[in-house]
Coordinates of C-alpha atoms and ligand atoms in Angstrom, one line a residue:
X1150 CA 0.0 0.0 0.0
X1151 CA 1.4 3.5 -0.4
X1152 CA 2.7 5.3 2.6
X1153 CA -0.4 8.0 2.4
X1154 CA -0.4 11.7 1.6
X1155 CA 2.1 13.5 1.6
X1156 CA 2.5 17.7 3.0
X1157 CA 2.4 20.1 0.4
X1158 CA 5.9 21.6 0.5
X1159 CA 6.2 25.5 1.3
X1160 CA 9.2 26.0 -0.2
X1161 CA 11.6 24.8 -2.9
X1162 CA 15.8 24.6 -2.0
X1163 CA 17.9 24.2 -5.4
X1164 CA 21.4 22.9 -5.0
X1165 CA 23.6 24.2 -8.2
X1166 CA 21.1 26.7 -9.0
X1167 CA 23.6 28.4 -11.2
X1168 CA 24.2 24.9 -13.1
X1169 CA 23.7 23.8 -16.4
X1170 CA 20.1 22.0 -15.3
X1171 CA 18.6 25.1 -13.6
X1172 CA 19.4 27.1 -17.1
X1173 CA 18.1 24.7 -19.3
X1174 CA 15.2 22.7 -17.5
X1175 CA 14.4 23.9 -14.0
X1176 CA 14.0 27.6 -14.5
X1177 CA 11.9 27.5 -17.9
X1178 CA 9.8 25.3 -15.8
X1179 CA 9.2 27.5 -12.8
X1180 CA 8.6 30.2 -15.1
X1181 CA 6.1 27.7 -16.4
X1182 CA 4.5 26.8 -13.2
X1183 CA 4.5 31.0 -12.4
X1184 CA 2.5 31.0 -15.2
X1185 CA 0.3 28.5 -14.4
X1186 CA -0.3 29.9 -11.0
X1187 CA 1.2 26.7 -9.8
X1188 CA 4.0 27.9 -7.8
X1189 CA 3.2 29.1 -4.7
X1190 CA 6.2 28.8 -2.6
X1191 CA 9.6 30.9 -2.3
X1192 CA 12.6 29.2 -4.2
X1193 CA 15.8 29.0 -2.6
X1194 CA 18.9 28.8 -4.6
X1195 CA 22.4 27.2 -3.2
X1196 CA 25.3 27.7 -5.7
X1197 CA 29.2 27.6 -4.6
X1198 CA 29.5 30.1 -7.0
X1199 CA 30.6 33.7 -5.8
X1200 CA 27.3 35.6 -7.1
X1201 CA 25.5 38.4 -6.2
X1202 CA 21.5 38.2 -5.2
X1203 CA 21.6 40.6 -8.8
X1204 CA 23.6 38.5 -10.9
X1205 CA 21.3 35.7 -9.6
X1206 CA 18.2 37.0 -10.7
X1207 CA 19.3 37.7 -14.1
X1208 CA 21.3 34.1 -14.4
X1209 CA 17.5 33.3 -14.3
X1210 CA 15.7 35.7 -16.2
X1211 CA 18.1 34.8 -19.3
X1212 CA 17.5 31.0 -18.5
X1213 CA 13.8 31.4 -19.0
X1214 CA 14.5 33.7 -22.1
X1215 CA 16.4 31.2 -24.0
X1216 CA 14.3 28.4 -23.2
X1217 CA 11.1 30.8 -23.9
X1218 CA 11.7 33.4 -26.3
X1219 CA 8.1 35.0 -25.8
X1220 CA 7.9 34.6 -21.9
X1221 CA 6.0 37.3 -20.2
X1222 CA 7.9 39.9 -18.3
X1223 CA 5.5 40.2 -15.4
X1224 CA 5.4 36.7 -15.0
X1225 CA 9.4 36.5 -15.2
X1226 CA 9.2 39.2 -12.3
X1227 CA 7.1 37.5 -10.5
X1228 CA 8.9 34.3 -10.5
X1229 CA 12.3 36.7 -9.4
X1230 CA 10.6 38.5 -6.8
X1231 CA 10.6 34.5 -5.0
X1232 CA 14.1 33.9 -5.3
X1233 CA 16.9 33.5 -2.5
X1234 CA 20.1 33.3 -3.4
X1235 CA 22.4 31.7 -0.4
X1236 CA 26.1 31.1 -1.8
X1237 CA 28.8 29.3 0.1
X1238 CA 31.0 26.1 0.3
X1239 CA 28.9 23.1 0.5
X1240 CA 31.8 21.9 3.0
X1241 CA 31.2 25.0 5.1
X1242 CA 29.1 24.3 8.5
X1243 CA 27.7 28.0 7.5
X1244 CA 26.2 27.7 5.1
X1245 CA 23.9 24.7 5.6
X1246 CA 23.3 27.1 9.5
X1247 CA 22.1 29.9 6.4
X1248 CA 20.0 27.5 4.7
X1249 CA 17.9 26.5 7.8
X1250 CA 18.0 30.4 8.6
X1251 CA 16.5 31.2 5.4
X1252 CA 13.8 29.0 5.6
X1253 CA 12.6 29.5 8.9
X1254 CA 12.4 33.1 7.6
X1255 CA 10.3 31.8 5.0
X1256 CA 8.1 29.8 8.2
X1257 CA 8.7 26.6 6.1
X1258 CA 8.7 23.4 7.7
X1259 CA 8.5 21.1 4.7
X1260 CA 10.9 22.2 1.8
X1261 CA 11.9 20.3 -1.4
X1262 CA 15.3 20.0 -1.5
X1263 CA 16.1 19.9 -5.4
X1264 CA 19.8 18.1 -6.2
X1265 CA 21.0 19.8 -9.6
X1266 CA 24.4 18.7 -8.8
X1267 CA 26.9 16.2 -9.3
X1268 CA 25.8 12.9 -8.3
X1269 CA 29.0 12.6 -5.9
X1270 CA 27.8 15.3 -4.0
X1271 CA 24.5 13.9 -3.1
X1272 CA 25.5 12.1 -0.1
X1273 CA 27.5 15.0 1.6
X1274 CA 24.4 17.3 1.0
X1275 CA 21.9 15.0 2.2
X1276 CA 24.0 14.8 5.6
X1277 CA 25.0 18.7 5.7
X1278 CA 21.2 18.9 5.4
X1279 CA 20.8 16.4 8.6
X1280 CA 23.4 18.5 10.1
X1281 CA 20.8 21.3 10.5
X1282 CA 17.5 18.6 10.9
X1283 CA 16.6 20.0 7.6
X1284 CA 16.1 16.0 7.1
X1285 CA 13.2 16.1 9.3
X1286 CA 10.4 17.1 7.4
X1287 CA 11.9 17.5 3.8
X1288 CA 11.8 15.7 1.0
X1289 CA 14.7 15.6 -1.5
X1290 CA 14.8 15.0 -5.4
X1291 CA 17.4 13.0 -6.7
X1292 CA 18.9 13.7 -10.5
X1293 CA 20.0 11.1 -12.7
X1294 CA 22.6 9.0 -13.1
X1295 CA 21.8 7.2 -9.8
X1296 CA 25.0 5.6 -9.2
X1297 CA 27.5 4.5 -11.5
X1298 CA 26.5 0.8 -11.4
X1299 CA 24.5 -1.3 -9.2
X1300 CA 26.6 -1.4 -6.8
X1301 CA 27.4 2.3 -6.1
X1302 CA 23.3 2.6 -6.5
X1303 CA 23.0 0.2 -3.7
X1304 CA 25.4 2.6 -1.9
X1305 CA 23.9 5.1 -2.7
X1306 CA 20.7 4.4 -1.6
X1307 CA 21.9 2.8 1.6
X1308 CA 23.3 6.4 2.6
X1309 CA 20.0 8.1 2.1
X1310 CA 18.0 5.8 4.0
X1311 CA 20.1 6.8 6.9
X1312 CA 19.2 10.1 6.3
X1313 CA 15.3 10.6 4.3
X1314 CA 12.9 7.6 4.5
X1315 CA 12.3 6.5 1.1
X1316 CA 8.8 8.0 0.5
X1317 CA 10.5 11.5 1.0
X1318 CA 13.1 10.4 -1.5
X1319 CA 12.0 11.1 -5.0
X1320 CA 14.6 10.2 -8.3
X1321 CA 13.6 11.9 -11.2
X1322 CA 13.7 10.4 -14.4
X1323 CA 12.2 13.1 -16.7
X1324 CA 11.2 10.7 -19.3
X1325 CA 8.4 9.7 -16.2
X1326 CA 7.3 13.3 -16.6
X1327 CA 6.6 13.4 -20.1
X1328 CA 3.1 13.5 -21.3
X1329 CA 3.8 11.2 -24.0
X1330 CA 5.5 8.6 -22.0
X1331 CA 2.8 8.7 -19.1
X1332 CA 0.2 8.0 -22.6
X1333 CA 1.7 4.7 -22.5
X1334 CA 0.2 3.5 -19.1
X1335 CA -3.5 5.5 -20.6
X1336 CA -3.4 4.4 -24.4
X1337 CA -2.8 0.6 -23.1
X1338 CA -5.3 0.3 -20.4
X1339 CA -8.0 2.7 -20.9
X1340 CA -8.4 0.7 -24.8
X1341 CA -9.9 -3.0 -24.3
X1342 CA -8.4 -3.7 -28.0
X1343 CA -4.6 -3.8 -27.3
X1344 CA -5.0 -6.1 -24.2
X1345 CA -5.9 -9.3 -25.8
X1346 CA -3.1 -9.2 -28.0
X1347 CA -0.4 -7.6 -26.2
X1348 CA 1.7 -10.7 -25.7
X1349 CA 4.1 -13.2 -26.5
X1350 CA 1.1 -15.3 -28.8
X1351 CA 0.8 -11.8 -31.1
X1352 CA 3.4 -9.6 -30.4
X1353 CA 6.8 -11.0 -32.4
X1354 CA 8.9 -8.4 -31.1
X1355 CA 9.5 -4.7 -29.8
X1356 CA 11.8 -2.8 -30.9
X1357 CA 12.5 1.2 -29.0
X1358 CA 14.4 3.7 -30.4
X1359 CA 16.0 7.3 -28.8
X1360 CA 18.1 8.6 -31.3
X1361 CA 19.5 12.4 -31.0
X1362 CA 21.0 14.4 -33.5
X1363 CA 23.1 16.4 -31.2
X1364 CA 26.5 15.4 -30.2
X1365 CA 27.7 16.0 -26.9
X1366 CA 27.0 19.6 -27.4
X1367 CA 29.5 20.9 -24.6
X1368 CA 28.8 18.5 -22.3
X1369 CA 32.0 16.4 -23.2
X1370 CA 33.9 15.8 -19.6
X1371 CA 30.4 14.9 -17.9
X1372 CA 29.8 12.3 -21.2
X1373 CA 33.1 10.5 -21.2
X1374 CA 32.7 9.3 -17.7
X1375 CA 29.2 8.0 -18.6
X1376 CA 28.2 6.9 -21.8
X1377 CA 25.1 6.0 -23.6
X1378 CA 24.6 2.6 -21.6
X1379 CA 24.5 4.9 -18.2
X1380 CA 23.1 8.2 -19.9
X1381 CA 19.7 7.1 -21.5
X1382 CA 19.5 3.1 -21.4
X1383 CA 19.6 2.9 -17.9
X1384 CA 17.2 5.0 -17.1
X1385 CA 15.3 6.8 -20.0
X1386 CA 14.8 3.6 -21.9
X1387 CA 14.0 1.6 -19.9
X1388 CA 11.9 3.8 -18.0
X1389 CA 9.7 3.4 -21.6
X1390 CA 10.3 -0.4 -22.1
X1391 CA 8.3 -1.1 -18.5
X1392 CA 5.4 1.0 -19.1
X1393 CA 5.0 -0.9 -22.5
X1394 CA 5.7 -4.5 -21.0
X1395 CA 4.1 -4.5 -17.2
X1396 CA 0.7 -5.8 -16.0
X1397 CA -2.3 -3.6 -15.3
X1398 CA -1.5 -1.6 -11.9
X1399 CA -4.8 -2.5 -9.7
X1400 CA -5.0 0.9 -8.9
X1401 CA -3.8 4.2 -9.5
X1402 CA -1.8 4.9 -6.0
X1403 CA 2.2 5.2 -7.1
X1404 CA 2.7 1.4 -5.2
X1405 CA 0.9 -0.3 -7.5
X1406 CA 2.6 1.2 -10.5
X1407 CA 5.9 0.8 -8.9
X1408 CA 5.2 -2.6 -8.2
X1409 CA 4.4 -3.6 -11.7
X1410 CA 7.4 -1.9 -13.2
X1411 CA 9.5 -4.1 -10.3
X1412 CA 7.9 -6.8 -11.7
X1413 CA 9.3 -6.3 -15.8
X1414 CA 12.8 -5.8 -14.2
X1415 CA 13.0 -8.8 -11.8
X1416 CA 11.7 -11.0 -15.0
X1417 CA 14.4 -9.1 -17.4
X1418 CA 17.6 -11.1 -17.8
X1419 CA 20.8 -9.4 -17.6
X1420 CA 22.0 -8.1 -20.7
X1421 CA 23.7 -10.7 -22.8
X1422 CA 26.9 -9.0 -23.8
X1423 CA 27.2 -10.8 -27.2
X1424 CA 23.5 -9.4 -28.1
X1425 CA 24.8 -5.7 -27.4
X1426 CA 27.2 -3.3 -30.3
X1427 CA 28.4 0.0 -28.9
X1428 CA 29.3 2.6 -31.2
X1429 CA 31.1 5.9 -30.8
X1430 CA 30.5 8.6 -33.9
X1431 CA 33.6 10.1 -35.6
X1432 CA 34.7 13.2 -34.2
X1433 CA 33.5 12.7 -30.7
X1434 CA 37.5 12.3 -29.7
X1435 CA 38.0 15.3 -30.7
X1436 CA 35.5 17.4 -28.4
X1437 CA 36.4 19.4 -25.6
X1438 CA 36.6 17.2 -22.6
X1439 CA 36.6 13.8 -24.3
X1440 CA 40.0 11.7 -23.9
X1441 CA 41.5 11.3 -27.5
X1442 CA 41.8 7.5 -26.9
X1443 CA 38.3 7.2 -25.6
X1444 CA 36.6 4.3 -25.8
X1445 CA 33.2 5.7 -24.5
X1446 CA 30.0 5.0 -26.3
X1447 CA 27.5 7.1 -27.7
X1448 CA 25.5 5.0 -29.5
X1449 CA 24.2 1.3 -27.9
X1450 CA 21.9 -1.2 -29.3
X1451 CA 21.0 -4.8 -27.3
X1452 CA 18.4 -6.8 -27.4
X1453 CA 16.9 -7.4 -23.9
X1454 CA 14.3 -10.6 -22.9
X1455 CA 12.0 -10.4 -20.6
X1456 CA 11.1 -14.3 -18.6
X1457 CA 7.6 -14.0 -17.7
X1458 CA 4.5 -15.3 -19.1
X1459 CA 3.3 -12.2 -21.1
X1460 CA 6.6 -12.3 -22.8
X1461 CA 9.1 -15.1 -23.0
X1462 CA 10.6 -15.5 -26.2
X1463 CA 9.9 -11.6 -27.7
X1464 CA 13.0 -10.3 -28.1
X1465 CA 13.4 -6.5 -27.0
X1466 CA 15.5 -4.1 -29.3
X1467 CA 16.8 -1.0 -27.3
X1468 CA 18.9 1.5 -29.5
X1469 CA 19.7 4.8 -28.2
X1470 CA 22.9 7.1 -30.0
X1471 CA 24.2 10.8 -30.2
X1472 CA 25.0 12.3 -33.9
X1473 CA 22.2 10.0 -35.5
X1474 CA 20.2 10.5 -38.3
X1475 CA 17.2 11.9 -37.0
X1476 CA 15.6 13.0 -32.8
X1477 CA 12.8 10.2 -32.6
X1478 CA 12.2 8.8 -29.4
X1479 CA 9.7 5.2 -30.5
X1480 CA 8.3 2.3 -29.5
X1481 CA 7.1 0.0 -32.3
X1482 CA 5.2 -3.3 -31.6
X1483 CA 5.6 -5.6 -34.6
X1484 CA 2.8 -8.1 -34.5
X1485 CA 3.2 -11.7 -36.0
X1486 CA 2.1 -12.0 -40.0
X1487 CA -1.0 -14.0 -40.2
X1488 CA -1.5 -17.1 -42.0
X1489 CA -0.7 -16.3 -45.8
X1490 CA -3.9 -18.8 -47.4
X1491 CA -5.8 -16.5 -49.1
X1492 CA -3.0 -14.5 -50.7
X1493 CA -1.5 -17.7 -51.8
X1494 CA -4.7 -18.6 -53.5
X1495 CA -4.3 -14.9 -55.0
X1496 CA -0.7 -15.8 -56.1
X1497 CA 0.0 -11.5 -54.3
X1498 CA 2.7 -10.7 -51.7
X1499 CA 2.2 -11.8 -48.3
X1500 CA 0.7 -9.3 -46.1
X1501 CA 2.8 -7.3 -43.8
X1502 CA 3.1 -7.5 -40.0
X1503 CA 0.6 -4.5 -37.9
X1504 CA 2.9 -2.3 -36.5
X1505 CA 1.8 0.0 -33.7
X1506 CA 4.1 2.4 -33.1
X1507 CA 4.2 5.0 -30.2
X1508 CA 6.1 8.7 -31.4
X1509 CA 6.7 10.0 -27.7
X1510 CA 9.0 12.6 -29.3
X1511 CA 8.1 16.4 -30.2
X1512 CA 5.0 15.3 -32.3
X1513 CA 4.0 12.7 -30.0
X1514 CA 1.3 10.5 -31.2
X1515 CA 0.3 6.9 -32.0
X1516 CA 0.3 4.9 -35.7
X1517 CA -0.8 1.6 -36.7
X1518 CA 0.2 0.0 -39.3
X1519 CA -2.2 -1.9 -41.2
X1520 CA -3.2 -4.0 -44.2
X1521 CA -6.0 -2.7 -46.6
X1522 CA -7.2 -4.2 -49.8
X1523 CA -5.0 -2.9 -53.1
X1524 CA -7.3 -1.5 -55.7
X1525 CA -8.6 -4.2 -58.2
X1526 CA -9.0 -8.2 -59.0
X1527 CA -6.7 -9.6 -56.5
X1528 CA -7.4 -9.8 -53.2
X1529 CA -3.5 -8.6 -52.6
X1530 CA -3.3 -6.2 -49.6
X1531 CA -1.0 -3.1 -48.8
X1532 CA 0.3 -1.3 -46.1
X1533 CA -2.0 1.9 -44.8
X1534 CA -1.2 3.8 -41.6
X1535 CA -4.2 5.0 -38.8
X1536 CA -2.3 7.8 -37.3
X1537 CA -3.1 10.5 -34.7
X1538 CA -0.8 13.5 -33.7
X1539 CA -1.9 14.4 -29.8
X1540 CA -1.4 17.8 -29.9
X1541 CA -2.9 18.0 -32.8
X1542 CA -6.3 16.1 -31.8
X1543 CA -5.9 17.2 -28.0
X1544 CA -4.0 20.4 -27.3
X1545 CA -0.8 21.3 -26.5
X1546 CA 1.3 18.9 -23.7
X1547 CA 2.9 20.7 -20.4
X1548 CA 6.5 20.0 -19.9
X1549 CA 7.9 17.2 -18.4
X1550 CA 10.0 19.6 -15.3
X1551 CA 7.3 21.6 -14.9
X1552 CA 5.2 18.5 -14.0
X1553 CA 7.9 16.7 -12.0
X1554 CA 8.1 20.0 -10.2
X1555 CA 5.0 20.6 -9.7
X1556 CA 4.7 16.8 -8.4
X1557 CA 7.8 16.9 -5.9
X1558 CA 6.4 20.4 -4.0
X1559 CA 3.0 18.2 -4.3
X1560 CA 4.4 15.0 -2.8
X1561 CA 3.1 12.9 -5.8
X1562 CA 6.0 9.9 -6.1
X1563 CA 4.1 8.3 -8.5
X1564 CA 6.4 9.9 -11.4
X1565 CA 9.9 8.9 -9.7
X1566 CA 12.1 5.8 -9.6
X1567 CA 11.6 3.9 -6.7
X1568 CA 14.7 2.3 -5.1
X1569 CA 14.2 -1.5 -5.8
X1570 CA 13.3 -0.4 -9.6
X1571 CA 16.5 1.7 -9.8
X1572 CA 18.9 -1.3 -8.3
X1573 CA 16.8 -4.0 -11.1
X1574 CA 17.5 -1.7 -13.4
X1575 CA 21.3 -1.5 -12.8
X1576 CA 21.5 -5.5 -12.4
X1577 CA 20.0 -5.5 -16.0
X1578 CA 22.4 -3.3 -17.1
X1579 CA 25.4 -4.3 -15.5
X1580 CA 26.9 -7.1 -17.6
X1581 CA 27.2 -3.8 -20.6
X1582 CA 29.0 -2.3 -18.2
X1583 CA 31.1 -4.7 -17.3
X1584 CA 31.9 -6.1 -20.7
X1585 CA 32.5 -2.6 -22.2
X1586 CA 35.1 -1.9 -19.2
X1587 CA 36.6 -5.3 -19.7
X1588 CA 36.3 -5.9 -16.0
X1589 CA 36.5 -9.9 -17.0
X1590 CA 39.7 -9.4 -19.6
X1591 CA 42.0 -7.3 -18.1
X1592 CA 40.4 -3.9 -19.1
X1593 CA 40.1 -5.1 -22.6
X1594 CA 36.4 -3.8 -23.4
X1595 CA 34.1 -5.0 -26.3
X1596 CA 35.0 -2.5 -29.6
X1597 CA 33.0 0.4 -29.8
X1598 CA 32.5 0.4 -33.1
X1599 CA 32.6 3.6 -35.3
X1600 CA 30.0 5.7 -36.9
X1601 CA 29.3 8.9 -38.8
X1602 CA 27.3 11.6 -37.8
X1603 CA 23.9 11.7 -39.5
X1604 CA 23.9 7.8 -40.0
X1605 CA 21.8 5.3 -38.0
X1606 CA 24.5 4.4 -35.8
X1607 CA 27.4 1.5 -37.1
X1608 CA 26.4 -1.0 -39.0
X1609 CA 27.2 -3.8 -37.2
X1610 CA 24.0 -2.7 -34.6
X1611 CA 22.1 -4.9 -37.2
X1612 CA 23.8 -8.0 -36.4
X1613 CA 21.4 -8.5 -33.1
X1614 CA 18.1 -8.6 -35.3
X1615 CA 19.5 -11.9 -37.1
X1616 CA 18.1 -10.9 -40.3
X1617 CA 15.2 -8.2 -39.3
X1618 CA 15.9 -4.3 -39.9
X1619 CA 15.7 -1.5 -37.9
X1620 CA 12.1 0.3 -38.0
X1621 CA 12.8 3.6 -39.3
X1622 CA 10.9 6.5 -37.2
X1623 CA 8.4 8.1 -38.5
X1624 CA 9.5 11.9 -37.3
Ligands
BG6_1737 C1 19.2 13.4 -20.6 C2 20.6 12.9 -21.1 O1 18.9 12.7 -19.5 O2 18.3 13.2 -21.7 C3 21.0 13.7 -22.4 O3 21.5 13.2 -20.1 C4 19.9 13.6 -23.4 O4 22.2 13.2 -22.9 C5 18.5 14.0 -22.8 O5 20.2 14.4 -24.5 C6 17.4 13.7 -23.8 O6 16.2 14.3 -23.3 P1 15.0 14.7 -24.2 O7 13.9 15.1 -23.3 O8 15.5 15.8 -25.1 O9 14.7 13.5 -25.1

């Protein structure tokens, strides 16, 4: 059962507030929220670096500028006439005695404590925050990576029990906040027509793509110590591949969810090595912060199994790269051909397998793929597509920070990674890790195998389909 409602929070605390994710994502998304008349609370940035209260404020009216050309100036003001700025060392007893100062100006007893910071830090933040029984009452949100590999997770995750129960620790995963993600969970089990044949007996496989065009866009130091296999697949992907694999939840509460996603990764095998090609596009040496011997990926392809009755034997093809051909993020469900009798009697090509495929990118929507008669004698058939754009047919999405946001202040979990899911996911995953490090031979890693920019990755990412083909996205 879930541990019960949680307090609205009263005010939000965000570590690295003059980082790259408060510029990019958090402050276009309280400007958002302003806008929305959805954030009520005072924000509270912590930065290390030496900035003035003035230089603060316009850090984040140029953040929400870029992200929103056309934003409103007296919503902008607004949103700057809640900021705090508090700078000092994070290793400085002060500080963390100016945080708890600052909020009980603010008469808040149950803050969101926001990590946009480096995942090392996490643990001396969370107990500088006990320090000051700031711990008490708040809750904390977690970026990603979460851990390195399972067992830094588990580490990880063992230090912050010590200090925040785990309903009042919440690990964002923004691909959980996106609308068209989320449509997963609704377009399967609010449509009686899927179910019945959303299983081993129909489905024949399932193939999910994130492909980006961008390289590492500046980003290059951060990237080399991760890789795609940590970046996205971890987390993003399969984040995506549960919501399309697990049972009905038997109600909405975030347990039950949680509990059916637990239940796809506990009946996932570990990655097979042999059934995964890494692939690193040409040029990515030579960006700023990348080591010129790297042997990093940033481009990954395996194919993943899943042991449980719904899906034993389907194979799962994950694919995820920087520098590819085109942004799509997809999930296409290729259904078994039927029996070919009466084309043969028409002596006409052999139907071709139903597709539905899920476009959770910009222009998220939902095709299938069908099979409609050809003009004529014959009774041949052809391929047709049933295709609805969302925003389109139902209005404009809200963005996938300003939701998780907007959830954390809330005390909603249902949109974060819960710890057991995070650790399966990592015991997946591990055996990539492993075999790209060479951890078994001597620091000898499996190739990473080149690829140009504007391609579909290397080549040899087709060896895993034994004889299929990639799906190509459709935007
Ligand atoms: C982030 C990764 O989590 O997701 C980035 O660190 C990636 O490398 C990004 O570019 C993709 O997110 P979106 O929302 O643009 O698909």
């Amino acid at each position: 059962m879930s541990a019960g409602p949680q307090p609205i929070a009263d005010a939000l605390v965000l570590f690295g507030a003059t980082g790259d994710l408060s510029k990019r994502k958090l402050f276009p998304a309280l400007y958002r929220m302003e806008d929305h008349g959805t954030l009520n609370v005072p924000v509270v940035g912590v930065a290390r670096s030496d900035w003035s209260d003035a230089a603060f404020c316009q850090h984040a009216h140029d953040s929400v500028l870029a992200a929103i050309p056309d934003a409103k100036a007296a919503v902008i003001d607004s949103l700057l006439a809640r900021l705090d700025l508090i700078q000092g060392d994070y290793a400085d007893p002060k500080t963390w005695a100016t945080l708890a100062r600052t909020l009980k100006k603010h008469k808040s007893e149950h803050a969101v404590f926001y990590m946009a910071i480096p995942p090392t830090m996490f643990p001396t933040v969370a107990q500088s925050l006990a320090s000051v029984g700031l711990n008490e009452r708040g809750r904390i949100v977690v970026e990603k990576p979460f851990g390195r590999d399972l067992a830094s997770a588990k580490e990880l995750n063992t230090t912050l029990h010590t200090i925040f129960p785990e309903e009042r620790i919440f690990r964002i995963d923004h691909y959980l906040g996106k609308e068209s993600v989320e449509d997963l969970l609704v377009f399967r089990f609010s449509n009686t027509l899927l179910e019945p044949v959303w299983n081993r007996n129909y489905v024949r496989s399932v193939q999910i793509t994130m492909s980006e065009t961008i390289g590492v866009e500046g980003r290059g130091s951060f990237y080399d110590g991760v890789g795609t296999i940590r970046d996205v697949l971890q987390n993003h992907l399969l984040q995506v591949l549960a919501l399309v694999a697990m049972e009905p939840p038997v109600g909405p509460e975030s347990s039950f969810l949680q509990d059916e996603k637990a239940k796809v990764f506990a009946a996932m095998r570990p990655i097979d090595p042999a059934m995964m090609v890494r692939g690193q596009y040409v040029g990515y040496r030579e960006e700023e912060g990348v080591a010129q011997d790297s042997t990093v990926e940033t481009f990954v392809a395996a194919k993943l199994e899943i042991d449980s009755w719904r899906w034993a034997g389907v194979p799962w093809f994950v694919r995820c790269g920087k520098g590819l051909t085109a942004n799509a993020t997809e999930v296409v469900v290729e259904f078994r051909e039927p029996p070919s009798l009466l084309f043969d009697e028409a002596g006409g090509p052999t139907p071709e397998r139903n597709l539905v495929r899920f476009r959770l990118g910009k222009q998220d929507g939902v095709t299938f793929t069908l099979q409609a008669k050809t003009p004529g004698q014959h009774l041949d058939s052809q391929q047709v597509d049933v295709a609805v754009d969302f925003a389109a047919a139902l209005g404009e999405r809200r963005e996938a920070y300003e939701r998780l946001l907007g959830d954390a202040l809330a005390g909603e979990p249902r949109r974060f990674a819960r710890e057991d899911i995070v650790e399966q996911t990592w015991r997946v995953i591990q055996p990539a890790l492993d075999s790209a490090a060479g951890t078994a031979t001597g620091g000898v890693g499996t190739a990473v195998h080149p690829y140009f920019r504007g391609s579909w990755g290397p080549a040899e990412a087709d060896r895993i389909l034994k004889g299929d083909t990639w799906y190509l996205p459709a935007n």
